[in-house]
Coordinates of N, CA, C and O in Angstrom, one line a residue:
M1 N 6.4 4.3 15.6 CA 6.6 4.1 14.1 C 6.0 2.8 13.7 O 6.1 1.8 14.3
Y2 N 5.3 2.9 12.6 CA 4.5 1.8 12.1 C 5.3 1.0 11.0 O 4.8 -0.1 10.6
F3 N 6.3 1.6 10.4 CA 7.1 0.9 9.4 C 8.5 0.9 9.7 O 9.2 1.9 9.4
T4 N 9.0 -0.1 10.4 CA 10.4 -0.2 10.9 C 11.2 -1.1 10.0 O 10.7 -1.7 9.1
Q5 N 12.4 -1.3 10.5 CA 13.3 -2.2 9.8 C 12.8 -3.6 9.8 O 13.0 -4.4 8.9
V6 N 12.1 -4.0 10.9 CA 11.4 -5.3 11.0 C 10.5 -5.5 9.8 O 10.4 -6.6 9.2
H7 N 9.7 -4.5 9.5 CA 8.7 -4.5 8.4 C 9.4 -4.6 7.1 O 9.0 -5.3 6.2
E8 N 10.5 -3.8 7.0 CA 11.3 -3.8 5.7 C 11.8 -5.2 5.5 O 11.7 -5.7 4.4
D9 N 12.4 -5.8 6.5 CA 13.0 -7.2 6.4 C 11.9 -8.2 6.1 O 12.1 -9.1 5.3
A10 N 10.7 -8.0 6.6 CA 9.6 -8.9 6.4 C 9.2 -8.9 4.9 O 8.9 -9.9 4.3
I11 N 9.2 -7.7 4.3 CA 8.8 -7.5 2.9 C 9.9 -8.2 2.0 O 9.5 -8.9 1.1
V12 N 11.1 -7.9 2.3 CA 12.2 -8.5 1.6 C 12.1 -10.0 1.6 O 12.3 -10.7 0.6
K13 N 11.9 -10.5 2.8 CA 11.9 -12.0 3.0 C 10.6 -12.6 2.3 O 10.7 -13.6 1.6
C14 N 9.5 -11.9 2.3 CA 8.3 -12.3 1.7 C 8.5 -12.4 0.2 O 8.0 -13.3 -0.5
C15 N 9.2 -11.4 -0.4 CA 9.5 -11.4 -1.8 C 10.5 -12.4 -2.3 O 10.5 -12.8 -3.4
S16 N 11.3 -12.9 -1.4 CA 12.4 -13.8 -1.8 C 12.1 -15.3 -1.5 O 12.8 -16.1 -2.0
T17 N 11.0 -15.5 -0.7 CA 10.7 -16.9 -0.4 C 9.6 -17.5 -1.3 O 8.8 -16.7 -1.8
D18 N 9.7 -18.8 -1.5 CA 8.7 -19.5 -2.3 C 7.7 -20.2 -1.4 O 6.8 -20.9 -1.9
N19 N 7.9 -20.2 -0.1 CA 7.1 -20.9 0.9 C 5.9 -20.0 1.1 O 5.9 -19.0 1.8
W20 N 4.7 -20.5 0.7 CA 3.5 -19.8 0.8 C 3.0 -19.6 2.2 O 2.4 -18.6 2.6
R21 N 3.3 -20.6 3.1 CA 2.9 -20.4 4.5 C 3.7 -19.3 5.2 O 3.2 -18.6 5.9
E22 N 5.0 -19.3 4.8 CA 5.8 -18.2 5.4 C 5.4 -16.9 4.9 O 5.3 -15.9 5.6
K23 N 5.1 -16.8 3.6 CA 4.6 -15.5 3.0 C 3.3 -15.1 3.7 O 3.2 -13.9 4.1
E24 N 2.4 -16.0 3.9 CA 1.1 -15.7 4.6 C 1.3 -15.2 6.0 O 0.7 -14.2 6.4
E25 N 2.2 -15.9 6.7 CA 2.5 -15.5 8.1 C 3.2 -14.1 8.2 O 2.8 -13.3 9.0
L26 N 4.1 -13.9 7.3 CA 4.8 -12.5 7.3 C 3.7 -11.5 6.9 O 3.7 -10.4 7.5
Y27 N 2.9 -11.7 5.9 CA 1.9 -10.7 5.5 C 0.9 -10.5 6.7 O 0.7 -9.3 7.0
N28 N 0.4 -11.5 7.2 CA -0.7 -11.3 8.3 C -0.1 -10.7 9.5 O -0.9 -9.9 10.2
T29 N 1.1 -11.0 9.9 CA 1.5 -10.5 11.2 C 2.3 -9.2 11.1 O 2.2 -8.4 12.1
L30 N 3.0 -8.9 10.0 CA 3.8 -7.7 10.0 C 3.4 -6.8 8.8 O 3.3 -5.6 9.0
I31 N 3.3 -7.3 7.7 CA 3.1 -6.4 6.5 C 1.8 -5.8 6.4 O 1.6 -4.6 6.2
Q32 N 0.7 -6.6 6.6 CA -0.6 -6.0 6.4 C -0.9 -4.9 7.5 O -1.4 -3.9 7.1
P33 N -0.6 -5.1 8.7 CA -0.8 -4.0 9.7 C 0.0 -2.7 9.3 O -0.5 -1.6 9.4
A34 N 1.2 -2.9 8.8 CA 2.0 -1.7 8.4 C 1.4 -1.0 7.2 O 1.3 0.2 7.1
F35 N 0.9 -1.8 6.2 CA 0.3 -1.3 5.0 C -1.0 -0.5 5.4 O -1.3 0.5 4.9
S36 N -1.7 -1.1 6.3 CA -3.0 -0.5 6.8 C -2.7 0.9 7.4 O -3.4 1.9 7.0
Q37 N -1.8 1.0 8.3 CA -1.5 2.3 8.9 C -0.9 3.3 7.8 O -1.2 4.4 7.9
M38 N 0.0 2.7 6.9 CA 0.5 3.6 5.9 C -0.5 4.2 5.0 O -0.5 5.4 4.8
V39 N -1.5 3.4 4.6 CA -2.6 3.9 3.7 C -3.4 4.9 4.5 O -3.7 6.0 4.0
D40 N -3.7 4.7 5.7 CA -4.5 5.6 6.5 C -3.8 6.9 6.7 O -4.4 8.0 6.6
K41 N -2.5 6.9 7.0 CA -1.7 8.1 7.2 C -1.6 8.9 5.9 O -1.7 10.1 5.9
I42 N -1.4 8.2 4.8 CA -1.3 8.9 3.5 C -2.7 9.6 3.1 O -2.7 10.7 2.7
V43 N -3.8 8.9 3.4 CA -5.1 9.4 3.1 C -5.3 10.7 3.9 O -5.8 11.7 3.4
F44 N -4.9 10.7 5.2 CA -5.1 11.9 6.0 C -4.1 13.0 5.7 O -4.4 14.2 5.7
T45 N -2.8 12.6 5.5 CA -1.8 13.6 5.2 C -2.1 14.4 3.9 O -1.9 15.6 3.9
Y46 N -2.5 13.7 2.9 CA -2.7 14.4 1.6 C -4.2 14.7 1.4 O -4.6 15.1 0.3
R47 N -5.0 14.6 2.4 CA -6.4 15.0 2.4 C -7.2 14.3 1.3 O -8.0 15.0 0.6
F48 N -7.0 13.1 1.2 CA -7.8 12.3 0.2 C -9.2 11.9 0.9 O -10.0 11.3 0.2
T49 N -9.4 12.4 2.1 CA -10.6 12.0 2.8 C -11.9 12.6 2.1 O -13.0 12.1 2.4
S50 N -11.7 13.5 1.2 CA -12.9 14.1 0.5 C -13.4 13.2 -0.6 O -14.4 13.5 -1.2
L51 N -12.6 12.2 -0.9 CA -13.1 11.3 -2.0 C -14.4 10.6 -1.5 O -14.5 10.2 -0.3
P52 N -15.3 10.4 -2.4 CA -16.5 9.6 -2.1 C -16.1 8.2 -1.8 O -15.2 7.6 -2.4
D53 N -16.8 7.6 -0.8 CA -16.5 6.2 -0.5 C -15.0 5.9 -0.1 O -14.4 4.9 -0.4
I54 N -14.5 6.8 0.7 CA -13.1 6.7 1.1 C -12.7 5.5 1.8 O -11.6 4.9 1.6
D55 N -13.6 5.0 2.6 CA -13.4 3.7 3.4 C -13.2 2.6 2.4 O -12.3 1.7 2.6
D56 N -14.1 2.5 1.4 CA -13.9 1.4 0.4 C -12.7 1.6 -0.4 O -12.0 0.6 -0.7
L57 N -12.3 2.8 -0.7 CA -11.1 3.1 -1.5 C -9.8 2.7 -0.7 O -8.9 2.2 -1.2
R58 N -9.9 3.0 0.6 CA -8.7 2.6 1.4 C -8.6 1.0 1.4 O -7.4 0.5 1.3
D59 N -9.7 0.3 1.6 CA -9.6 -1.1 1.5 C -9.1 -1.6 0.2 O -8.3 -2.6 0.1
E60 N -9.6 -1.0 -0.9 CA -9.2 -1.4 -2.2 C -7.7 -1.1 -2.5 O -7.0 -2.0 -3.1
C61 N -7.2 -0.1 -1.9 CA -5.8 0.2 -2.1 C -5.0 -0.8 -1.3 O -3.9 -1.2 -1.8
K62 N -5.4 -1.2 -0.1 CA -4.7 -2.2 0.7 C -4.6 -3.5 -0.1 O -3.6 -4.2 -0.1
V63 N -5.7 -3.9 -0.7 CA -5.7 -5.1 -1.5 C -4.8 -5.0 -2.7 O -4.0 -5.9 -3.0
Y64 N -4.8 -3.8 -3.3 CA -3.8 -3.6 -4.5 C -2.4 -3.7 -4.0 O -1.6 -4.3 -4.7
L65 N -2.1 -3.2 -2.9 CA -0.7 -3.3 -2.3 C -0.3 -4.8 -2.1 O 0.8 -5.2 -2.4
A66 N -1.3 -5.5 -1.6 CA -1.0 -7.0 -1.4 C -0.7 -7.7 -2.7 O 0.1 -8.6 -2.8
T67 N -1.4 -7.3 -3.8 CA -1.3 -7.9 -5.1 C 0.1 -7.6 -5.7 O 0.6 -8.4 -6.5
I68 N 0.6 -6.4 -5.4 CA 1.9 -6.0 -6.0 C 3.1 -6.2 -5.1 O 4.2 -5.8 -5.4
L69 N 2.8 -6.8 -4.0 CA 3.9 -7.0 -2.9 C 5.1 -7.6 -3.5 O 6.2 -7.1 -3.3
T70 N 5.0 -8.6 -4.3 CA 6.2 -9.4 -4.8 C 6.9 -8.6 -5.9 O 7.9 -9.1 -6.3
K71 N 6.3 -7.5 -6.4 CA 7.0 -6.8 -7.4 C 8.1 -5.9 -6.8 O 9.0 -5.4 -7.6
F72 N 8.2 -5.7 -5.5 CA 9.2 -4.9 -4.9 C 10.5 -5.6 -5.1 O 10.7 -6.8 -4.8
D73 N 11.5 -4.9 -5.5 CA 12.9 -5.4 -5.7 C 13.9 -4.6 -4.9 O 14.2 -3.5 -5.4
P74 N 14.3 -5.1 -3.8 CA 15.3 -4.4 -3.0 C 16.6 -4.1 -3.7 O 17.3 -3.2 -3.3
A75 N 16.9 -4.9 -4.7 CA 18.2 -4.8 -5.4 C 18.2 -3.4 -6.2 O 19.3 -3.0 -6.6
K76 N 17.1 -2.8 -6.4 CA 17.0 -1.6 -7.2 C 17.4 -0.4 -6.3 O 17.5 0.8 -6.7
G77 N 17.6 -0.6 -5.0 CA 18.1 0.4 -4.1 C 17.1 1.2 -3.3 O 17.5 2.0 -2.5
S78 N 15.8 1.0 -3.5 CA 14.9 1.7 -2.7 C 14.4 0.9 -1.5 O 14.5 -0.3 -1.5
K79 N 13.9 1.6 -0.5 CA 13.4 1.0 0.7 C 11.9 0.7 0.4 O 11.2 1.3 -0.4
A80 N 11.4 -0.4 1.1 CA 10.0 -0.8 0.9 C 9.1 0.3 1.2 O 8.1 0.5 0.5
F81 N 9.3 1.0 2.3 CA 8.4 2.1 2.7 C 8.3 3.1 1.7 O 7.2 3.6 1.3
S82 N 9.4 3.6 1.1 CA 9.4 4.6 0.0 C 8.6 4.1 -1.2 O 7.8 4.8 -1.8
Y83 N 8.9 2.9 -1.6 CA 8.3 2.2 -2.7 C 6.8 2.2 -2.6 O 6.1 2.7 -3.4
F84 N 6.3 1.6 -1.5 CA 4.9 1.4 -1.3 C 4.2 2.7 -1.0 O 3.0 2.9 -1.3
S85 N 4.8 3.7 -0.3 CA 4.2 4.9 0.0 C 4.0 5.7 -1.3 O 2.9 6.4 -1.5
V86 N 4.9 5.7 -2.2 CA 4.8 6.4 -3.5 C 3.6 5.7 -4.3 O 2.8 6.4 -4.9
I87 N 3.6 4.4 -4.3 CA 2.6 3.7 -5.0 C 1.2 4.1 -4.4 O 0.2 4.3 -5.2
T88 N 1.1 4.1 -3.1 CA -0.2 4.4 -2.5 C -0.6 5.8 -2.8 O -1.8 6.1 -3.2
K89 N 0.3 6.8 -2.7 CA 0.0 8.2 -3.0 C -0.5 8.3 -4.5 O -1.5 8.9 -4.8
N90 N 0.3 7.7 -5.4 CA -0.1 7.8 -6.8 C -1.4 7.1 -7.1 O -2.2 7.5 -7.9
W91 N -1.7 6.0 -6.4 CA -3.0 5.3 -6.5 C -4.2 6.2 -6.1 O -5.1 6.3 -6.9
F92 N -4.0 6.9 -5.0 CA -5.1 7.8 -4.6 C -5.2 9.1 -5.6 O -6.3 9.6 -5.8
I93 N -4.1 9.6 -6.1 CA -4.1 10.7 -7.0 C -4.9 10.2 -8.3 O -5.7 11.0 -8.8
H94 N -4.6 9.0 -8.7 CA -5.4 8.5 -9.9 C -6.9 8.5 -9.6 O -7.7 8.8 -10.4
K95 N -7.2 8.1 -8.4 CA -8.7 8.0 -8.0 C -9.3 9.4 -8.0 O -10.4 9.6 -8.3
V96 N -8.5 10.4 -7.5 CA -9.0 11.8 -7.5 C -9.2 12.2 -8.9 O -10.2 12.9 -9.2
K97 N -8.3 11.9 -9.8 CA -8.4 12.3 -11.2 C -9.7 11.7 -11.8 O -10.4 12.3 -12.6
Q98 N -9.9 10.4 -11.5 CA -11.1 9.7 -12.0 C -12.3 10.3 -11.5 O -13.3 10.5 -12.3
T99 N -12.4 10.7 -10.3 CA -13.5 11.3 -9.7 C -13.8 12.7 -10.3 O -14.9 13.0 -10.6
T100 N -12.7 13.4 -10.5 CA -12.9 14.8 -11.0 C -13.4 14.7 -12.5 O -14.2 15.5 -12.9
K101 N -12.8 13.7 -13.2 CA -13.3 13.6 -14.6 C -14.7 13.2 -14.7 O -15.5 13.7 -15.5
R102 N -15.2 12.3 -13.8 CA -16.6 11.9 -13.7 C -17.5 13.0 -13.4 O -18.6 13.2 -13.9
N103 N -17.0 13.9 -12.5 CA -17.9 15.0 -12.0 C -18.0 16.1 -13.1 O -18.9 16.9 -13.0
K104 N -17.0 16.2 -14.0 CA -17.1 17.2 -15.0 C -18.0 16.8 -16.2 O -18.4 17.7 -17.0
R105 N -18.4 15.6 -16.3 CA -19.3 15.2 -17.4 C -20.7 15.6 -17.1 O -21.3 15.9 -16.3

């Protein structure tokens, strides 16, 4: 399992601390590897592999997840894995729609 309670706790702690060194350490050691595997699994599960430049899009999505990391609010009742996996899936669906729209022109 690539997204465990340890990763959940790391995200919650990262969102709640103001210490940038601690945030960086949590992100580099626990969060980024989990995000990377999550994005890869979603790409293959939902067959987004047919998108052009899928490797670049995967990297772009991972950067996007890093930029919105602190928007996660555990007080709203959702788990970090659910929150970020839905965002990832929707991000790729948006890219599919953009690609389809471009191809129809």
